[in-house]
Amino acid sequence: MPQPFTTIRSIALPLMRDNIDTDLIIRVERLFGAVPRDELGQYAFEAIRKRADGSLDPDCALNDERYFGANILLAGKNFGCGSAREGAVWAIAGMGIRAILAPSFGDIFVTNCYQNSLLPVVLPQARVDAMAASASGLPGAHEIVVDLESQTVIGSDGVVDSFSIPALRRRALLDGLEDIALTLKRADEIAAFHEHDARARPWAYPKRM
Amino acid sequence: MAMSAPRTLFEKVWDDHVVADLGDGFSLLHVDRHLLHDGAGPGLARVKDRGYTIARPDLTFATADHVISTARGRPPTSQSRTRALTALRDGTADAGIPMFDIGSGAQGIVHVIGPELGLTFPGALVVCADSHTCTHGALGAIGFGIGASELEHVLATQTIVQQRRRIMRISYRGECSPGVSAKDIILATVGAIGTAGGSGYAIEYAGAPIRRLEIEERLTLCNLSIELGAKIGMIAPDEKTFAYLEGRRFMPAGKAWDAAVAFWSNLCSDDGAVFDREETIDLSDLSPQVTYGTSPAQTIGIGGVIPRPNDIEDAKARAAIEAALSYMGLEGGEPILGVPVDWVFIGSCTNGRLSDLRIAAAVAKGRHVATHVNAWVVPGSETVQRAAEAEGLDTIFKAAGFAWREPGCSMCLAANGEVVPPGARCISTSNRNFVGRQGQGARTHLASPASAAAAAIAGYIVDHRTLDA
């Protein structure tokens, strides 16, 4: 059962490269059952966090202790582009991230976020840049508040930005709705559709092999 | 009767699947075909554990492609991959879902076997937990990738909740010169529009050059829609589509077939239909494409020069190119021609079909792979493999020094452990050149089957149109 989404107040981890794809977020060899989904967090962003020799890259924000414990990720354009692997979302959620603030996201990634109560927030590039700049300042001085109920982000500079989440997704997150149970309340409508559709498009309903 | 407003192809297919309007642009949509691959085992088990039943096993079809070895005899490669395959077999058997397993004669990459078996068809809504499900749009279907949670929802309800997309039409014009393939067209399109250019859109590919493409070429084209950021890409069905599908295993025959074709013939964008965005691309001057970086948009013509970071004004874009070239071990300002390759991969849901293998075999015939190159040909399905062997393509490849392997996704994403070694350079007919995609530290150049085969022979990136005899 999903947990209802609550307001986030947290420091933010800045990872401002554009086009961070899902292969970068989680390597394929961690998936397909190699690592249980609730343990994927430790493998998030391996390809960014580590150098070619396997050692941690000290210049990478992911390895910077100022950002340890952040619940908010600041990201560049087209974050989460690429594959449909939901393991990318499980890995980020497994790091403790609950909201990602970016100028744009990959389409399938966004859908996967909603399924896991990870909030994808689209903000103008300039605002994400400003928050990233302030996040690199003194620790403790750059808390950001993300409020889904009012659809606002309050930066550490006090500036309030509005964002928009589709009403259906917002309600599901706030109420912690279980989507299969919700759809099955429409079982009669689905059955009626099938009955009508099987007459209109019989080729779509193959006989059993 | 009032005249209905003109609609796009996408809108017609979408409207045909709406079970309920959920408001705010969202609909509950009926799913015609849910395709499962070997990542689906846990989802099948979880649906059962949550107390739900599989709603329509008759509309769900499974195969194994991602984690299985493509070596002869299909040796196990790890315990977790074996567990994944077992979970799929057990879950589908338990639910009564047909599975095209290894050795069934129909196993293959899910996006190869769907069209090939006539499982996917014009006007269908097709989902699969794989982003390249956009491939099926080549038949006039809405196909899109879903996540693991959505997979469970589809299994339990045979429906999916989706937000309507905006619609972009990409119209092509001009005549491609010989040797320029569908892969080159779509790589150039990604280069022109960018990897986020299609975000939020369903794309319809249109224009005379699209009509001239054969169905397998259209499948290649639509396969890279997600590389434009669009999870859906479509082509209106036509006589070629119907001819391709007629007689396939899951297609109807006789009067039922005629009724289907009559219905499908209306699946096109009406005159006056409104697109949210229109793009036009002229193909007259297009040359074979090859990527130089770590994004499919980083593509150039085969005679082109790798961009110099210093020529790029925007600091962030410059840093991105610098990082890409550093990873790829390339210098800006150098020609892409002559870059030595270590590995060649011909296959994948992009370019693993019979026509792709014929083109590669025509290049390979009577020649030999360069001594330092490992070259693999991985057919997209057992059907493709059988047809290729019947025409002797395997003999041509093997005589030329290519490895002729069993069907699967293989080195496209290396989920089965078949990797390009760190630092090695691979020219690949697949769809993604992301950092680490083909293995940690692996360097990928995306190209067409002809370009990949020619590079295997030469040992370096070469213009296949002028390959020495």
XYZ file of C-alpha atoms in Angstrom:
678
model
C 0.000 0.000 0.000
C 1.588 3.370 -0.967
C 2.141 5.858 1.853
C 0.409 9.255 1.557
C 2.827 11.877 0.283
C 3.755 14.543 2.822
C 5.592 17.863 2.638
C 9.358 17.588 2.212
C 11.792 19.893 3.971
C 15.346 18.989 3.127
C 18.716 19.970 1.785
C 19.126 19.237 -1.919
C 21.733 17.242 -3.827
C 22.724 19.043 -7.054
C 23.393 16.797 -10.064
C 23.023 19.297 -12.848
C 24.217 17.413 -15.947
C 21.660 17.275 -18.740
C 20.397 13.986 -20.190
C 21.210 11.683 -17.284
C 19.826 8.442 -18.683
C 18.509 5.429 -16.822
C 21.605 3.386 -17.719
C 23.620 5.978 -15.767
C 21.153 5.880 -12.880
C 21.273 2.108 -12.484
C 23.475 -0.351 -14.335
C 21.710 -3.244 -16.021
C 23.740 -5.860 -14.134
C 22.103 -4.713 -10.882
C 18.673 -5.486 -12.350
C 16.841 -8.632 -13.443
C 16.916 -9.931 -9.894
C 20.640 -9.468 -9.289
C 19.899 -7.048 -6.421
C 16.589 -6.900 -4.490
C 14.682 -3.747 -5.422
C 14.762 -2.278 -1.912
C 18.572 -2.566 -1.879
C 19.209 -0.770 -5.183
C 19.866 2.602 -3.501
C 23.511 1.729 -2.790
C 24.058 1.223 -6.544
C 22.386 4.421 -7.743
C 24.489 6.497 -10.155
C 27.478 4.121 -9.957
C 28.703 5.214 -13.390
C 28.783 8.856 -12.236
C 29.914 8.372 -8.668
C 32.892 6.175 -9.517
C 35.920 6.753 -11.719
C 37.121 4.295 -14.341
C 39.364 2.532 -11.790
C 36.384 1.950 -9.473
C 37.383 4.542 -6.867
C 34.939 7.218 -5.730
C 35.199 10.505 -7.637
C 35.788 13.175 -4.960
C 34.543 15.900 -7.335
C 31.125 14.279 -7.667
C 28.333 15.779 -5.576
C 27.080 12.260 -4.867
C 30.213 11.673 -2.799
C 30.111 15.045 -1.044
C 29.111 14.618 2.581
C 27.420 18.033 2.597
C 24.610 16.385 0.647
C 24.342 13.124 2.549
C 20.775 12.630 3.741
C 19.253 14.889 1.096
C 15.639 14.058 0.229
C 15.610 16.349 -2.793
C 17.577 15.943 -6.013
C 18.273 18.894 -8.324
C 18.842 17.728 -11.889
C 19.419 18.936 -15.443
C 17.285 18.688 -18.552
C 15.760 15.401 -19.745
C 16.535 13.612 -16.500
C 15.715 9.883 -16.637
C 15.667 9.589 -20.411
C 16.227 6.187 -21.981
C 14.922 2.833 -20.872
C 11.694 1.914 -19.063
C 13.544 0.295 -16.158
C 11.721 1.137 -12.960
C 14.877 0.103 -11.133
C 16.109 3.643 -11.881
C 13.330 5.021 -9.682
C 13.786 2.336 -7.032
C 17.499 3.186 -6.858
C 16.896 6.922 -6.435
C 14.117 6.346 -3.901
C 16.461 3.923 -2.153
C 18.939 6.783 -1.641
C 16.233 8.573 0.331
C 15.276 10.983 -2.461
C 11.562 11.887 -2.433
C 11.415 14.696 -5.013
C 13.423 15.563 -8.124
C 13.465 19.162 -9.306
C 14.484 19.506 -12.962
C 13.635 21.503 -16.111
C 12.380 18.333 -17.884
C 12.162 14.555 -17.512
C 12.027 11.432 -19.663
C 8.405 10.433 -20.287
C 8.488 6.845 -19.008
C 10.640 7.799 -16.028
C 8.004 10.316 -14.899
C 5.285 7.665 -14.949
C 7.506 5.320 -12.957
C 8.139 8.089 -10.406
C 4.425 8.470 -9.709
C 4.137 4.745 -9.103
C 6.684 4.997 -6.306
C 5.738 8.254 -4.580
C 8.824 9.959 -5.984
C 7.712 13.432 -7.026
C 8.993 14.742 -10.395
C 8.774 18.540 -10.247
C 9.304 20.581 -13.411
C 10.779 24.021 -12.679
C 12.428 26.586 -14.978
C 16.126 25.948 -15.602
C 17.061 29.276 -13.982
C 15.345 28.319 -10.731
C 16.941 24.885 -10.553
C 20.311 26.498 -11.330
C 19.777 29.041 -8.534
C 18.912 26.314 -6.041
C 21.940 24.280 -7.142
C 24.174 27.334 -6.675
C 22.810 27.921 -3.206
C 23.087 24.223 -2.357
C 26.848 24.416 -2.875
C 27.037 27.048 -0.142
C 27.203 26.505 3.591
C 25.648 23.310 4.899
C 22.372 23.685 6.717
C 21.665 26.990 5.022
C 19.924 25.726 1.973
C 16.834 23.824 2.947
C 14.134 23.587 0.326
C 10.469 22.915 1.002
C 8.418 20.946 -1.524
C 4.696 21.003 -0.829
C 2.509 18.905 -3.067
C -0.787 20.026 -1.540
C -0.178 23.668 -2.569
C 2.118 22.682 -5.493
C 4.866 25.049 -4.431
C 8.593 24.908 -3.873
C 10.142 27.355 -1.429
C 13.833 27.847 -2.084
C 16.382 28.630 0.633
C 16.297 32.194 -0.754
C 12.630 32.361 0.199
C 11.480 32.512 -3.411
C 8.280 30.557 -3.966
C 7.816 28.677 -7.244
C 4.602 27.027 -8.331
C 4.546 23.720 -10.162
C 1.802 21.665 -11.653
C 1.154 17.953 -11.208
C -1.812 16.400 -13.061
C -4.765 16.289 -10.666
C -5.139 12.523 -10.953
C -1.493 11.872 -10.056
C -1.544 14.476 -7.284
C -4.606 12.965 -5.627
C -3.143 9.464 -5.860
C 0.085 10.626 -4.189
C -1.570 12.660 -1.451
C -4.051 9.937 -0.577
C -1.661 6.996 -1.078
C -4.126 5.352 -3.456
C -3.597 1.807 -4.674
C -4.068 1.997 -8.423
C -5.094 -1.585 -9.245
C -7.860 -1.548 -6.615
C -9.012 1.800 -7.990
C -9.208 0.497 -11.565
C -10.947 -2.724 -10.542
C -13.801 -0.621 -9.183
C -14.516 -0.120 -12.882
C -14.647 -3.845 -13.649
C -18.137 -3.489 -15.134
C -17.009 -0.730 -17.504
C -14.011 -2.812 -18.557
C -16.198 -5.858 -19.206
C -18.662 -3.761 -21.212
C -15.793 -2.364 -23.263
C -14.507 -5.859 -24.029
C -17.934 -7.048 -25.094
C -18.440 -4.137 -27.470
C -14.859 -4.163 -28.728
C -14.795 -7.894 -29.491
C -17.636 -7.262 -31.945
C -16.083 -4.117 -33.450
C -12.531 -5.508 -33.737
C -12.739 -9.310 -33.612
C -9.178 -9.639 -34.981
C -7.919 -8.119 -31.728
C -9.122 -11.160 -29.783
C -7.270 -14.186 -31.120
C -8.555 -17.712 -30.552
C -6.430 -19.648 -28.098
C -3.463 -21.363 -29.720
C -25.219 12.876 -38.986
C -22.874 15.694 -38.063
C -19.444 15.691 -39.666
C -16.912 14.552 -37.112
C -13.849 16.735 -36.652
C -10.743 15.604 -38.529
C -8.525 13.429 -36.331
C -4.934 12.301 -36.400
C -3.931 8.645 -36.615
C -2.911 8.779 -32.959
C -6.262 10.182 -31.882
C -8.201 7.527 -33.800
C -6.306 4.674 -32.205
C -6.389 6.289 -28.762
C -10.146 6.936 -28.953
C -10.783 3.302 -29.907
C -9.261 2.185 -26.585
C -10.842 4.536 -24.070
C -12.654 2.577 -21.369
C -13.195 5.624 -19.178
C -12.287 9.304 -19.242
C -10.477 10.064 -15.983
C -10.312 13.826 -16.546
C -7.323 16.151 -16.921
C -6.314 14.440 -20.190
C -6.076 11.006 -18.555
C -7.928 7.943 -19.761
C -8.265 4.367 -18.701
C -7.252 2.524 -21.878
C -7.855 -1.050 -22.968
C -4.630 -2.903 -23.799
C -4.824 -5.160 -26.874
C -1.453 -6.784 -26.414
C 0.688 -7.024 -23.313
C 4.091 -8.420 -24.233
C 6.277 -9.881 -21.499
C 10.019 -10.504 -21.550
C 12.262 -12.211 -19.066
C 12.117 -9.279 -16.650
C 8.416 -9.934 -16.026
C 8.695 -12.863 -13.593
C 8.637 -10.778 -10.388
C 5.636 -8.797 -11.660
C 3.661 -11.970 -12.320
C 4.488 -13.219 -8.825
C 3.640 -9.921 -7.155
C 0.220 -9.705 -8.811
C -0.544 -13.136 -7.409
C 0.864 -12.235 -3.980
C -1.308 -9.127 -3.872
C -4.354 -11.325 -4.339
C -5.169 -10.371 -7.922
C -5.628 -12.644 -10.912
C -4.237 -12.156 -14.415
C -7.158 -10.485 -16.181
C -6.574 -11.567 -19.785
C -3.913 -14.235 -20.257
C -5.303 -14.600 -23.796
C -4.118 -11.057 -24.642
C -0.742 -11.476 -22.925
C 2.253 -13.080 -24.641
C 5.706 -13.843 -23.327
C 9.171 -14.599 -24.624
C 12.730 -14.606 -23.325
C 15.203 -12.146 -24.785
C 17.011 -9.847 -22.312
C 18.867 -12.167 -19.925
C 19.394 -15.305 -21.996
C 22.766 -16.198 -23.455
C 23.055 -16.012 -27.238
C 25.828 -18.600 -27.242
C 25.090 -21.990 -28.772
C 23.419 -24.248 -26.192
C 22.286 -21.198 -24.180
C 24.583 -21.785 -21.192
C 23.469 -20.222 -17.889
C 25.387 -17.001 -17.200
C 24.434 -16.267 -13.596
C 22.124 -17.530 -10.865
C 20.017 -14.374 -10.878
C 19.468 -14.523 -14.657
C 18.518 -18.173 -14.439
C 16.088 -17.254 -11.638
C 14.587 -14.505 -13.847
C 13.979 -16.950 -16.694
C 12.536 -19.563 -14.345
C 10.233 -16.968 -12.783
C 8.892 -16.045 -16.227
C 8.340 -19.684 -17.166
C 6.617 -20.479 -13.872
C 4.537 -17.311 -13.835
C 3.272 -17.661 -17.393
C 2.534 -21.378 -16.979
C 0.630 -20.662 -13.778
C -1.451 -17.906 -15.400
C -2.004 -19.663 -18.722
C -0.060 -17.022 -20.664
C 1.393 -18.301 -23.952
C 5.178 -18.228 -23.932
C 7.393 -18.402 -26.973
C 10.265 -20.084 -25.215
C 13.745 -20.939 -26.422
C 13.520 -23.637 -29.065
C 9.805 -23.087 -29.743
C 10.661 -21.783 -33.197
C 9.142 -18.390 -32.369
C 11.349 -17.082 -29.528
C 13.049 -13.792 -30.098
C 13.352 -10.163 -29.142
C 9.894 -9.101 -28.080
C 9.762 -6.238 -30.620
C 10.853 -8.540 -33.412
C 8.398 -11.350 -32.713
C 5.348 -9.119 -32.112
C 5.018 -7.950 -35.732
C 6.496 -11.168 -37.114
C 3.801 -13.372 -35.507
C 1.029 -10.907 -36.312
C 0.539 -10.343 -32.593
C 0.704 -6.605 -33.175
C -1.325 -4.959 -35.906
C -2.723 -1.627 -37.126
C -4.819 0.172 -34.552
C -3.584 -2.006 -31.676
C -2.582 -0.669 -28.292
C 0.576 -2.512 -27.318
C 2.500 -2.241 -24.067
C 5.617 -3.942 -22.757
C 7.987 -3.152 -19.924
C 10.589 -2.011 -22.416
C 11.056 1.458 -23.857
C 11.474 0.203 -27.418
C 7.832 -0.872 -27.538
C 7.460 2.218 -29.745
C 8.719 -0.097 -32.519
C 5.224 -1.554 -33.034
C 3.995 1.885 -34.144
C 5.448 1.042 -37.554
C 2.295 -1.007 -38.194
C -0.028 1.848 -37.199
C -0.297 0.768 -33.557
C 0.140 2.797 -30.382
C 2.992 1.014 -28.658
C 4.794 2.319 -25.603
C 7.068 1.172 -22.821
C 5.791 0.836 -19.283
C 7.427 0.342 -15.904
C 7.266 -2.620 -13.566
C 4.371 -1.150 -11.554
C 2.342 -0.414 -14.672
C 3.076 -3.971 -15.805
C 1.359 -5.265 -12.664
C -1.609 -2.980 -13.320
C -1.962 -4.256 -16.884
C -1.681 -7.871 -15.768
C -4.416 -7.389 -13.163
C -6.789 -5.244 -15.251
C -5.808 -5.426 -18.978
C -5.993 -1.621 -18.870
C -3.589 1.232 -18.325
C -4.000 4.777 -17.055
C -2.354 7.189 -19.480
C -2.250 10.885 -20.159
C -2.936 11.846 -23.745
C 0.140 12.944 -25.670
C 0.593 16.013 -27.809
C 1.117 15.052 -31.443
C 4.100 15.865 -33.634
C 4.224 15.057 -37.315
C 7.642 14.634 -38.863
C 7.272 14.869 -42.628
C 10.109 13.645 -44.799
C 10.761 14.708 -48.352
C 13.378 14.114 -50.999
C 14.895 10.916 -52.269
C 17.464 8.976 -50.250
C 20.600 8.153 -52.177
C 21.517 4.448 -52.502
C 23.086 2.981 -49.375
C 21.209 5.311 -47.034
C 18.942 3.250 -44.783
C 16.062 3.724 -42.366
C 18.619 3.676 -39.548
C 20.447 6.600 -41.124
C 17.166 8.498 -41.516
C 16.189 8.099 -37.894
C 19.683 8.797 -36.499
C 19.738 12.016 -38.527
C 16.265 12.817 -37.191
C 17.445 12.377 -33.599
C 20.424 14.582 -34.444
C 18.135 17.282 -35.808
C 15.389 17.220 -33.185
C 17.372 16.122 -30.141
C 16.893 13.463 -27.491
C 14.290 15.536 -25.645
C 12.667 17.068 -28.740
C 9.893 14.500 -28.703
C 9.223 14.514 -24.940
C 5.505 14.583 -24.232
C 4.645 13.784 -27.849
C 3.391 10.900 -29.892
C 5.166 11.196 -33.242
C 3.671 10.392 -36.626
C 6.229 9.845 -39.371
C 4.846 10.879 -42.751
C 5.710 11.767 -46.328
C 6.585 9.973 -49.548
C 9.928 8.595 -48.266
C 8.060 6.853 -45.422
C 5.591 5.296 -47.856
C 8.544 3.948 -49.852
C 10.011 2.187 -46.792
C 9.350 -1.517 -46.411
C 7.779 -2.640 -43.121
C 11.019 -3.868 -41.577
C 12.585 -0.484 -42.370
C 9.614 1.264 -40.755
C 10.123 -0.891 -37.650
C 13.739 0.319 -37.512
C 12.595 3.922 -37.859
C 9.902 3.762 -35.166
C 12.274 1.872 -32.839
C 14.291 5.034 -32.202
C 11.261 7.204 -31.356
C 12.163 6.894 -27.667
C 15.625 8.228 -28.547
C 13.765 11.391 -29.586
C 12.203 11.401 -26.126
C 8.833 10.274 -27.529
C 7.514 7.050 -26.082
C 5.191 6.620 -29.080
C 6.048 6.789 -32.796
C 3.617 5.757 -35.536
C 3.252 5.292 -39.269
C -0.170 5.047 -40.923
C -0.772 1.526 -42.260
C -1.001 1.022 -46.020
C -0.976 -1.774 -48.605
C 2.573 -2.678 -47.609
C 1.439 -3.120 -44.006
C -1.460 -5.340 -44.991
C 0.707 -7.414 -47.329
C 3.285 -7.828 -44.547
C 0.704 -9.064 -42.040
C -1.449 -11.291 -44.234
C -1.089 -14.953 -43.346
C 0.908 -14.400 -40.155
C 0.224 -16.744 -37.271
C -2.142 -14.562 -35.218
C -3.791 -12.770 -38.109
C -7.312 -13.722 -39.191
C -8.071 -15.170 -42.641
C -10.887 -14.975 -45.161
C -13.767 -12.628 -44.411
C -12.375 -11.789 -40.985
C -9.155 -10.616 -42.649
C -11.108 -8.502 -45.166
C -13.049 -6.867 -42.337
C -9.814 -6.070 -40.510
C -8.240 -4.510 -43.619
C -11.371 -2.439 -44.253
C -11.175 -1.093 -40.688
C -7.417 -0.492 -40.850
C -7.731 1.416 -44.127
C -9.309 4.289 -42.183
C -6.362 4.517 -39.804
C -4.663 7.607 -41.161
C -4.601 11.258 -40.185
C -7.566 13.027 -41.788
C -7.076 16.037 -44.033
C -7.247 19.054 -41.762
C -6.250 17.107 -38.639
C -4.373 19.369 -36.258
C -0.858 18.552 -35.078
C 0.630 20.284 -32.059
C 3.977 20.482 -33.815
C 5.180 19.903 -37.392
C 8.744 19.238 -38.520
C 10.032 18.660 -42.049
C 13.238 16.835 -42.874
C 14.764 16.676 -46.342
C 16.619 13.441 -47.079
C 18.185 14.430 -50.423
C 21.646 15.100 -49.036
C 21.661 12.505 -46.281
C 24.696 10.233 -46.006
C 25.107 7.116 -43.836
C 25.199 8.197 -40.197
C 27.467 7.165 -37.357
C 27.406 8.445 -33.795
C 30.590 9.812 -32.243
C 29.416 10.480 -28.680
C 27.342 9.085 -25.840
C 23.944 10.308 -27.014
C 22.119 9.115 -30.133
C 21.800 12.792 -31.102
C 25.581 13.007 -31.405
C 25.569 11.747 -34.982
C 27.369 12.825 -38.144
C 27.503 11.809 -41.780
C 30.138 9.196 -42.538
C 32.283 11.825 -44.290
C 31.901 14.280 -41.419
C 34.216 15.653 -38.802
C 33.794 15.190 -35.033
C 32.734 18.549 -33.548
C 35.360 20.597 -31.724
C 34.245 21.454 -28.181
C 35.917 24.866 -28.510
C 33.550 25.754 -31.362
C 30.581 25.416 -28.988
C 29.668 28.631 -27.208
C 27.301 27.344 -24.558
C 29.459 26.219 -21.621
C 27.179 23.380 -20.562
C 26.887 21.993 -24.104
C 30.665 22.277 -24.503
C 31.257 20.383 -21.255
C 28.825 17.671 -22.376
C 30.683 17.185 -25.683
C 34.048 17.213 -23.918
C 32.848 14.515 -21.525
C 31.435 12.455 -24.388
C 34.634 12.677 -26.456
C 36.765 11.886 -23.425
C 34.690 8.752 -22.739
C 34.812 7.801 -26.415
C 38.556 8.414 -26.686
C 38.095 10.738 -29.665
C 39.393 14.180 -30.607
C 37.226 17.001 -31.893
C 38.095 18.091 -35.421
C 39.098 14.584 -36.536
C 37.187 12.724 -39.265
C 35.073 9.784 -38.092
C 36.307 7.774 -41.083
C 39.248 5.580 -40.147
C 38.459 5.300 -36.422
C 39.519 1.704 -35.585
C 36.916 -0.635 -34.111
C 37.443 -3.699 -31.895
C 33.907 -5.078 -31.841
C 30.986 -5.204 -34.237
C 27.445 -6.010 -33.130
C 24.772 -6.666 -35.755
C 21.375 -7.377 -34.239
C 18.845 -5.926 -31.715
C 15.199 -4.847 -31.962
C 16.461 -2.013 -34.162
C 18.305 -3.974 -36.833
C 18.029 -7.707 -36.152
C 15.496 -8.594 -38.854
C 15.969 -10.620 -42.033
C 16.355 -7.610 -44.331
C 19.055 -6.199 -42.013
C 20.960 -9.480 -42.099
C 20.664 -9.650 -45.889
C 22.223 -6.205 -46.188
C 25.038 -7.070 -43.802
C 25.621 -10.399 -45.574
C 25.836 -8.645 -48.952
C 28.695 -6.556 -47.534
C 30.354 -9.567 -45.890
C 30.116 -11.904 -48.872
C 33.524 -12.887 -50.243
C 35.331 -10.679 -47.717
C 36.797 -11.282 -44.276
C 36.532 -9.592 -40.911
C 39.715 -7.721 -39.994
C 41.975 -9.852 -37.798
C 41.719 -7.668 -34.685
C 37.895 -7.413 -34.779
C 35.303 -9.512 -32.922
C 32.173 -9.403 -35.074
C 28.850 -10.838 -33.940
C 25.618 -11.362 -35.820
C 22.685 -12.005 -33.483
C 19.409 -12.681 -35.308
C 16.369 -10.998 -33.786
C 14.319 -14.178 -33.479
C 14.275 -17.892 -34.192
C 12.080 -17.099 -37.201
C 14.700 -14.670 -38.540
C 17.454 -17.164 -37.762
C 15.664 -19.966 -39.631
C 14.911 -17.795 -42.668
C 18.488 -16.490 -42.775
C 19.920 -19.999 -42.577
C 17.541 -21.145 -45.334
C 19.079 -18.558 -47.655
C 22.605 -19.342 -46.531
C 23.298 -16.035 -44.801
C 24.832 -17.871 -41.838
C 27.288 -19.554 -44.193
C 28.290 -16.188 -45.660
C 28.790 -14.669 -42.206
C 30.750 -17.604 -40.854
C 32.969 -17.781 -43.951
C 33.688 -14.081 -43.492
C 34.669 -14.574 -39.852
C 31.522 -13.321 -38.119
C 30.114 -15.241 -35.142
C 26.586 -16.457 -35.956
C 24.691 -16.572 -32.669
C 21.347 -17.512 -31.140
C 18.514 -14.927 -30.986
C 18.238 -12.399 -28.143
C 18.984 -8.816 -27.086
C 22.625 -9.687 -26.380
C 25.150 -6.881 -26.585
C 22.620 -4.122 -27.187
C 22.202 -3.643 -23.454
C 24.417 -6.414 -22.092
C 21.714 -7.578 -19.651
C 22.815 -11.168 -20.262
C 26.458 -10.464 -19.487
C 27.522 -10.276 -23.137
C 29.578 -7.117 -22.871
C 32.000 -5.081 -24.902
C 35.155 -4.971 -22.722
C 36.159 -1.721 -20.942
C 37.758 0.763 -23.329
C 36.969 -1.350 -26.396
C 35.231 0.326 -29.324
C 32.145 -1.219 -30.884
C 30.153 -0.255 -33.945
C 26.652 -1.443 -33.252
C 23.338 -1.580 -35.085
C 21.468 -1.096 -31.786
C 19.790 2.040 -30.448
C 21.735 3.451 -27.501
C 25.324 4.615 -27.159
C 24.966 5.679 -23.526
C 27.932 5.523 -21.155
C 28.303 1.910 -20.030
C 25.393 0.679 -22.121
C 27.276 -2.178 -23.778
C 29.431 -2.761 -20.728
C 31.392 -0.620 -18.297
C 33.739 1.645 -20.223
C 32.542 0.285 -23.578
C 32.545 2.790 -26.452
C 29.601 2.500 -28.820
C 29.114 3.898 -32.314
C 25.565 3.479 -33.602
C 25.195 2.817 -37.322
C 23.285 0.841 -39.931
C 23.862 -2.871 -40.666
C 25.752 -1.995 -43.864
C 28.029 0.429 -42.030
C 28.644 -2.022 -39.180
C 29.430 -4.906 -41.548
C 31.772 -2.709 -43.583
C 33.610 -1.605 -40.439
C 34.031 -5.254 -39.453
C 35.744 -5.947 -42.770
C 37.903 -2.838 -42.826
C 38.708 -2.866 -39.120
C 37.818 0.792 -38.869
C 34.856 3.064 -39.575
C 34.456 3.244 -43.313
C 31.918 4.353 -45.923
C 30.233 1.081 -46.874
C 29.394 2.539 -50.279
C 33.080 2.670 -51.222
C 34.403 -0.401 -49.400
C 37.317 -1.990 -51.302
C 36.606 -5.367 -52.866
